[in-house]
mmCIF file of C-alpha atoms in Angstrom:
data_model
loop_
_atom_site.group_PDB
_atom_site.id
_atom_site.type_symbol
_atom_site.label_atom_id
_atom_site.label_comp_id
_atom_site.label_asym_id
_atom_site.label_seq_id
_atom_site.Cartn_x
_atom_site.Cartn_y
_atom_site.Cartn_z
ATOM 1 C CA MET W 251 -22.303 48.557 18.201
ATOM 2 C CA HIS W 252 -20.752 45.152 18.380
ATOM 3 C CA LYS W 253 -23.598 43.617 16.389
ATOM 4 C CA ALA W 254 -23.425 46.356 13.778
ATOM 5 C CA GLY W 255 -19.676 45.867 13.398
ATOM 6 C CA LEU W 256 -20.120 42.134 13.008
ATOM 7 C CA LEU W 257 -22.853 42.674 10.435
ATOM 8 C CA GLY W 258 -20.637 44.984 8.444
ATOM 9 C CA LEU W 259 -17.852 42.408 8.503
ATOM 10 C CA CYS W 260 -20.238 39.724 7.237
ATOM 11 C CA VAL W 261 -21.454 41.992 4.430
ATOM 12 C CA ARG W 262 -17.898 42.737 3.307
ATOM 13 C CA ALA W 263 -17.034 39.037 3.379
ATOM 14 C CA TRP W 264 -20.121 38.163 1.347
ATOM 15 C CA ASN W 265 -19.315 40.873 -1.201
ATOM 16 C CA SER W 266 -15.811 39.438 -1.579
ATOM 17 C CA VAL W 267 -17.218 35.972 -2.261
ATOM 18 C CA ARG W 268 -19.779 37.384 -4.714
ATOM 19 C CA MET W 269 -17.114 39.332 -6.593
ATOM 20 C CA ALA W 270 -14.827 36.300 -6.798
ATOM 21 C CA SER W 271 -17.608 34.080 -8.129
ATOM 22 C CA SER W 272 -18.622 36.649 -10.725
ATOM 23 C CA GLY W 273 -15.102 37.255 -12.050
ATOM 24 C CA MET W 274 -14.861 40.778 -10.602
ATOM 25 C CA THR W 275 -11.601 40.177 -8.723
ATOM 26 C CA ARG W 276 -8.289 41.697 -9.803
ATOM 27 C CA ARG W 277 -7.197 40.313 -13.143
ATOM 28 C CA ASP W 278 -3.803 38.789 -13.880
ATOM 29 C CA PRO W 279 -2.669 37.992 -10.322
ATOM 30 C CA LEU W 280 0.557 36.564 -11.779
ATOM 31 C CA ALA W 281 1.277 39.518 -14.074
ATOM 32 C CA ASN W 282 4.981 39.757 -14.995
ATOM 33 C CA LYS W 283 5.836 36.587 -13.100
ATOM 34 C CA VAL W 284 8.025 34.049 -14.920
ATOM 35 C CA ALA W 285 7.123 30.377 -14.554
ATOM 36 C CA LEU W 286 8.912 27.174 -15.510
ATOM 37 C CA VAL W 287 6.757 24.060 -15.812
ATOM 38 C CA THR W 288 8.400 20.698 -16.442
ATOM 39 C CA ALA W 289 6.613 17.979 -18.431
ATOM 40 C CA SER W 290 4.083 20.561 -19.582
ATOM 41 C CA THR W 291 3.168 19.760 -23.172
ATOM 42 C CA ASP W 292 0.292 17.417 -22.330
ATOM 43 C CA GLY W 293 -2.115 16.425 -19.574
ATOM 44 C CA ILE W 294 -1.906 18.053 -16.157
ATOM 45 C CA GLY W 295 1.327 19.884 -16.944
ATOM 46 C CA PHE W 296 -0.190 21.484 -20.043
ATOM 47 C CA ALA W 297 -3.306 22.545 -18.109
ATOM 48 C CA ILE W 298 -1.101 24.080 -15.413
ATOM 49 C CA ALA W 299 0.978 25.980 -17.984
ATOM 50 C CA ARG W 300 -2.193 27.319 -19.608
ATOM 51 C CA ARG W 301 -3.698 28.433 -16.284
ATOM 52 C CA LEU W 302 -0.523 30.177 -15.125
ATOM 53 C CA ALA W 303 -0.375 32.031 -18.431
ATOM 54 C CA GLN W 304 -4.084 32.901 -18.238
ATOM 55 C CA ASP W 305 -3.359 34.381 -14.818
ATOM 56 C CA GLY W 306 -0.713 36.637 -16.336
ATOM 57 C CA ALA W 307 2.571 34.738 -16.075
ATOM 58 C CA HIS W 308 5.199 34.353 -18.786
ATOM 59 C CA VAL W 309 5.439 30.566 -18.987
ATOM 60 C CA VAL W 310 8.272 28.395 -20.296
ATOM 61 C CA VAL W 311 6.972 24.908 -21.094
ATOM 62 C CA SER W 312 9.160 21.869 -21.578
ATOM 63 C CA SER W 313 9.227 18.171 -22.355
ATOM 64 C CA ARG W 314 11.627 15.611 -23.752
ATOM 65 C CA LYS W 315 10.576 15.969 -27.415
ATOM 66 C CA GLN W 316 10.918 19.095 -29.535
ATOM 67 C CA GLN W 317 7.795 18.352 -31.573
ATOM 68 C CA ASN W 318 5.691 18.238 -28.388
ATOM 69 C CA VAL W 319 7.174 21.530 -27.213
ATOM 70 C CA ASP W 320 6.482 23.158 -30.572
ATOM 71 C CA GLN W 321 2.873 21.958 -30.606
ATOM 72 C CA ALA W 322 2.160 23.103 -27.047
ATOM 73 C CA VAL W 323 3.721 26.519 -27.623
ATOM 74 C CA ALA W 324 1.799 27.006 -30.861
ATOM 75 C CA THR W 325 -1.493 26.080 -29.197
ATOM 76 C CA LEU W 326 -1.053 28.376 -26.210
ATOM 77 C CA GLN W 327 0.356 31.275 -28.217
ATOM 78 C CA GLY W 328 -2.658 30.848 -30.485
ATOM 79 C CA GLU W 329 -4.796 31.580 -27.419
ATOM 80 C CA GLY W 330 -2.955 34.863 -26.946
ATOM 81 C CA LEU W 331 -0.878 33.613 -24.016
ATOM 82 C CA SER W 332 2.751 34.467 -23.225
ATOM 83 C CA VAL W 333 4.318 31.034 -23.632
ATOM 84 C CA THR W 334 7.667 29.833 -24.948
ATOM 85 C CA GLY W 335 9.324 26.451 -24.624
ATOM 86 C CA THR W 336 12.423 24.310 -24.783
ATOM 87 C CA VAL W 337 13.342 20.648 -24.644
ATOM 88 C CA CYS W 338 14.143 19.433 -21.135
ATOM 89 C CA HIS W 339 14.703 15.927 -19.838
ATOM 90 C CA VAL W 340 14.808 16.673 -16.116
ATOM 91 C CA GLY W 341 17.156 13.765 -15.523
ATOM 92 C CA LYS W 342 19.871 15.497 -17.579
ATOM 93 C CA ALA W 343 21.898 18.311 -16.025
ATOM 94 C CA GLU W 344 22.474 20.082 -19.344
ATOM 95 C CA ASP W 345 18.746 20.137 -20.049
ATOM 96 C CA ARG W 346 17.919 21.564 -16.617
ATOM 97 C CA GLU W 347 20.553 24.250 -17.118
ATOM 98 C CA ARG W 348 19.145 25.124 -20.539
ATOM 99 C CA LEU W 349 15.614 25.431 -19.160
ATOM 100 C CA VAL W 350 16.737 27.902 -16.501
ATOM 101 C CA ALA W 351 18.947 29.811 -18.951
ATOM 102 C CA THR W 352 16.079 30.093 -21.437
ATOM 103 C CA ALA W 353 13.781 31.695 -18.869
ATOM 104 C CA VAL W 354 16.451 34.113 -17.700
ATOM 105 C CA LYS W 355 17.415 35.077 -21.255
ATOM 106 C CA LEU W 356 13.845 35.632 -22.428
ATOM 107 C CA HIS W 357 12.290 37.128 -19.319
ATOM 108 C CA GLY W 358 15.119 38.257 -17.052
ATOM 109 C CA GLY W 359 14.527 35.854 -14.166
ATOM 110 C CA ILE W 360 12.366 33.170 -12.570
ATOM 111 C CA ASP W 361 9.550 33.477 -10.029
ATOM 112 C CA ILE W 362 7.793 30.101 -10.210
ATOM 113 C CA LEU W 363 8.895 26.504 -10.647
ATOM 114 C CA VAL W 364 6.300 23.793 -11.140
ATOM 115 C CA SER W 365 7.995 20.414 -10.992
ATOM 116 C CA ASN W 366 5.544 18.157 -12.791
ATOM 117 C CA ALA W 367 7.836 15.635 -14.490
ATOM 118 C CA ALA W 368 7.620 12.130 -13.056
ATOM 119 C CA VAL W 369 7.741 8.488 -14.074
ATOM 120 C CA ASN W 370 5.810 5.428 -13.003
ATOM 121 C CA PRO W 371 7.679 2.576 -14.700
ATOM 122 C CA PHE W 372 6.299 -0.328 -12.681
ATOM 123 C CA PHE W 373 3.007 -1.679 -11.350
ATOM 124 C CA GLY W 374 3.032 -4.704 -9.099
ATOM 125 C CA SER W 375 4.503 -6.143 -5.945
ATOM 126 C CA LEU W 376 7.250 -4.223 -4.186
ATOM 127 C CA MET W 377 9.210 -7.478 -4.095
ATOM 128 C CA ASP W 378 9.349 -7.565 -7.893
ATOM 129 C CA ILE W 379 10.832 -4.118 -8.469
ATOM 130 C CA THR W 380 14.291 -4.231 -10.038
ATOM 131 C CA GLU W 381 17.219 -2.035 -9.089
ATOM 132 C CA GLU W 382 17.001 -0.371 -12.507
ATOM 133 C CA VAL W 383 13.400 0.657 -11.842
ATOM 134 C CA TRP W 384 14.328 2.018 -8.395
ATOM 135 C CA ASP W 385 17.151 4.066 -9.957
ATOM 136 C CA LYS W 386 14.903 5.553 -12.641
ATOM 137 C CA THR W 387 12.119 6.370 -10.176
ATOM 138 C CA LEU W 388 14.423 8.042 -7.669
ATOM 139 C CA ASP W 389 16.369 9.929 -10.352
ATOM 140 C CA ILE W 390 13.286 11.490 -11.952
ATOM 141 C CA ASN W 391 10.796 11.704 -9.091
ATOM 142 C CA VAL W 392 13.105 12.620 -6.209
ATOM 143 C CA LYS W 393 16.522 13.810 -7.330
ATOM 144 C CA ALA W 394 15.458 15.849 -10.376
ATOM 145 C CA PRO W 395 12.942 18.066 -8.508
ATOM 146 C CA ALA W 396 15.573 18.764 -5.859
ATOM 147 C CA LEU W 397 18.177 19.690 -8.452
ATOM 148 C CA MET W 398 15.687 21.831 -10.407
ATOM 149 C CA THR W 399 14.877 23.678 -7.192
ATOM 150 C CA LYS W 400 18.565 24.170 -6.502
ATOM 151 C CA ALA W 401 18.995 25.631 -9.983
ATOM 152 C CA VAL W 402 16.132 28.156 -9.760
ATOM 153 C CA VAL W 403 16.440 29.393 -6.181
ATOM 154 C CA PRO W 404 19.408 31.718 -6.900
ATOM 155 C CA GLU W 405 17.357 33.360 -9.671
ATOM 156 C CA MET W 406 14.336 33.680 -7.371
ATOM 157 C CA GLU W 407 16.472 35.276 -4.677
ATOM 158 C CA LYS W 408 17.496 38.000 -7.124
ATOM 159 C CA ARG W 409 13.803 38.892 -7.477
ATOM 160 C CA GLY W 410 13.007 38.786 -3.774
ATOM 161 C CA GLY W 411 11.493 35.311 -3.585
ATOM 162 C CA GLY W 412 9.409 32.825 -5.506
ATOM 163 C CA SER W 413 7.214 29.746 -5.454
ATOM 164 C CA VAL W 414 8.163 26.091 -5.918
ATOM 165 C CA VAL W 415 5.313 23.614 -6.342
ATOM 166 C CA ILE W 416 5.984 19.899 -6.773
ATOM 167 C CA VAL W 417 3.197 17.837 -8.336
ATOM 168 C CA ALA W 418 2.853 14.269 -7.092
ATOM 169 C CA SER W 419 0.363 11.424 -7.190
ATOM 170 C CA ILE W 420 -2.261 10.828 -4.532
ATOM 171 C CA ALA W 421 -1.079 7.211 -4.690
ATOM 172 C CA ALA W 422 1.573 8.311 -2.200
ATOM 173 C CA PHE W 423 -1.251 8.354 0.367
ATOM 174 C CA SER W 424 -3.583 5.731 -1.024
ATOM 175 C CA PRO W 425 -2.030 3.233 -3.483
ATOM 176 C CA SER W 426 -4.436 2.224 -6.222
ATOM 177 C CA PRO W 427 -4.483 -0.700 -8.684
ATOM 178 C CA PHE W 428 -3.460 -0.123 -12.308
ATOM 179 C CA TRP W 429 -6.790 0.130 -14.171
ATOM 180 C CA MET W 430 -7.343 0.152 -17.909
ATOM 181 C CA ASP W 431 -10.980 -0.808 -18.346
ATOM 182 C CA LYS W 432 -14.348 0.810 -17.745
ATOM 183 C CA GLU W 433 -15.404 -1.580 -14.979
ATOM 184 C CA LYS W 434 -12.383 -0.811 -12.805
ATOM 185 C CA GLU W 435 -12.774 2.895 -13.524
ATOM 186 C CA GLU W 436 -16.355 2.812 -12.262
ATOM 187 C CA ARG W 437 -15.260 1.002 -9.091
ATOM 188 C CA MET W 438 -12.645 3.683 -8.489
ATOM 189 C CA LYS W 439 -15.280 6.401 -8.788
ATOM 190 C CA GLU W 440 -17.233 4.751 -5.977
ATOM 191 C CA THR W 441 -14.344 5.494 -3.598
ATOM 192 C CA LEU W 442 -14.499 9.223 -4.382
ATOM 193 C CA GLN W 443 -16.784 11.661 -2.609
ATOM 194 C CA ILE W 444 -17.277 13.554 -5.884
ATOM 195 C CA ARG W 445 -17.977 10.357 -7.864
ATOM 196 C CA ARG W 446 -15.865 11.268 -10.869
ATOM 197 C CA LEU W 447 -12.232 11.091 -11.836
ATOM 198 C CA GLY W 448 -10.240 14.296 -11.872
ATOM 199 C CA GLU W 449 -9.636 16.292 -15.051
ATOM 200 C CA SER W 450 -6.408 18.155 -15.750
ATOM 201 C CA GLU W 451 -8.113 21.512 -15.191
ATOM 202 C CA ASP W 452 -9.182 20.424 -11.682
ATOM 203 C CA TYR W 453 -5.553 20.660 -10.581
ATOM 204 C CA ALA W 454 -4.466 23.735 -12.527
ATOM 205 C CA GLY W 455 -6.501 26.315 -10.610
ATOM 206 C CA ILE W 456 -5.323 25.390 -7.122
ATOM 207 C CA LEU W 457 -1.729 25.204 -8.313
ATOM 208 C CA SER W 458 -1.911 28.676 -9.802
ATOM 209 C CA PHE W 459 -3.438 29.986 -6.567
ATOM 210 C CA LEU W 460 -0.463 28.630 -4.595
ATOM 211 C CA CYS W 461 1.728 30.956 -6.671
ATOM 212 C CA PHE W 462 -0.408 34.055 -5.960
ATOM 213 C CA GLU W 463 0.726 36.725 -3.516
ATOM 214 C CA TYR W 464 -2.366 35.799 -1.447
ATOM 215 C CA ALA W 465 -0.822 32.394 -0.740
ATOM 216 C CA THR W 466 2.609 33.494 0.467
ATOM 217 C CA TYR W 467 1.952 32.228 4.006
ATOM 218 C CA ILE W 468 1.262 28.704 2.727
ATOM 219 C CA THR W 469 4.547 26.822 2.718
ATOM 220 C CA GLY W 470 5.768 23.292 3.294
ATOM 221 C CA GLU W 471 2.227 21.951 2.885
ATOM 222 C CA THR W 472 0.747 19.013 1.007
ATOM 223 C CA VAL W 473 -2.400 20.261 -0.716
ATOM 224 C CA VAL W 474 -4.542 17.333 -1.847
ATOM 225 C CA VAL W 475 -6.783 17.735 -4.888
ATOM 226 C CA GLY W 476 -8.319 14.290 -4.898
ATOM 227 C CA GLY W 477 -12.081 14.407 -5.148
ATOM 228 C CA GLY W 478 -12.460 13.035 -1.637
ATOM 229 C CA THR W 479 -9.989 10.161 -1.969
ATOM 230 C CA PRO W 480 -8.607 9.036 1.419
ATOM 231 C CA SER W 481 -5.445 11.096 1.670
ATOM 232 C CA ARG W 482 -3.740 10.636 5.000
ATOM 233 C CA LEU W 483 -0.915 8.313 5.876
#
């Protein structure tokens, strides 16, 4: 009896894996969710916005320039996705307020915040960093995500909860040199278990999953998507 029960459990588990790999799982796991994504008109942020929308969310994209917002919205709407956008410099209080107000006005609330905006204004020795660079880095990379979270949490509470995901660099664990040529890129690949650099889409899927109802018991965690890069302090 025990063996039969265990066998049945294994069969059900295998069927779940098979269904997931063949696209037979429930569609639109983020249906009717409203997501804000900062710095989302290009690169990783754009890929994240696209994936959230593909998974059913109404997504509000943003960046500092209106033309970039317009282009991103046009591209994603052209794919049949529910995407709108507004200008938002996360270092400006009025822009953060407008981003939140836009989501609430258009969609009635907020369920997801992806804080992707960040700056990296300096490469070099710690001893050479100026006070101006420290101020800019802390304002955008530390203070702005905290203030964005503060702005959206009251809206999330009205809807019974939500998800906040902050995107950061793996350089926080393993600082890397600033590379701009093919030779240095190839040397970097040698440090990775997967032997290739990450693409924007490599990060979008796991981020969307963290906003699913299946992931509600994951909280306060650092999830590394790094191709096998050493990632422990």
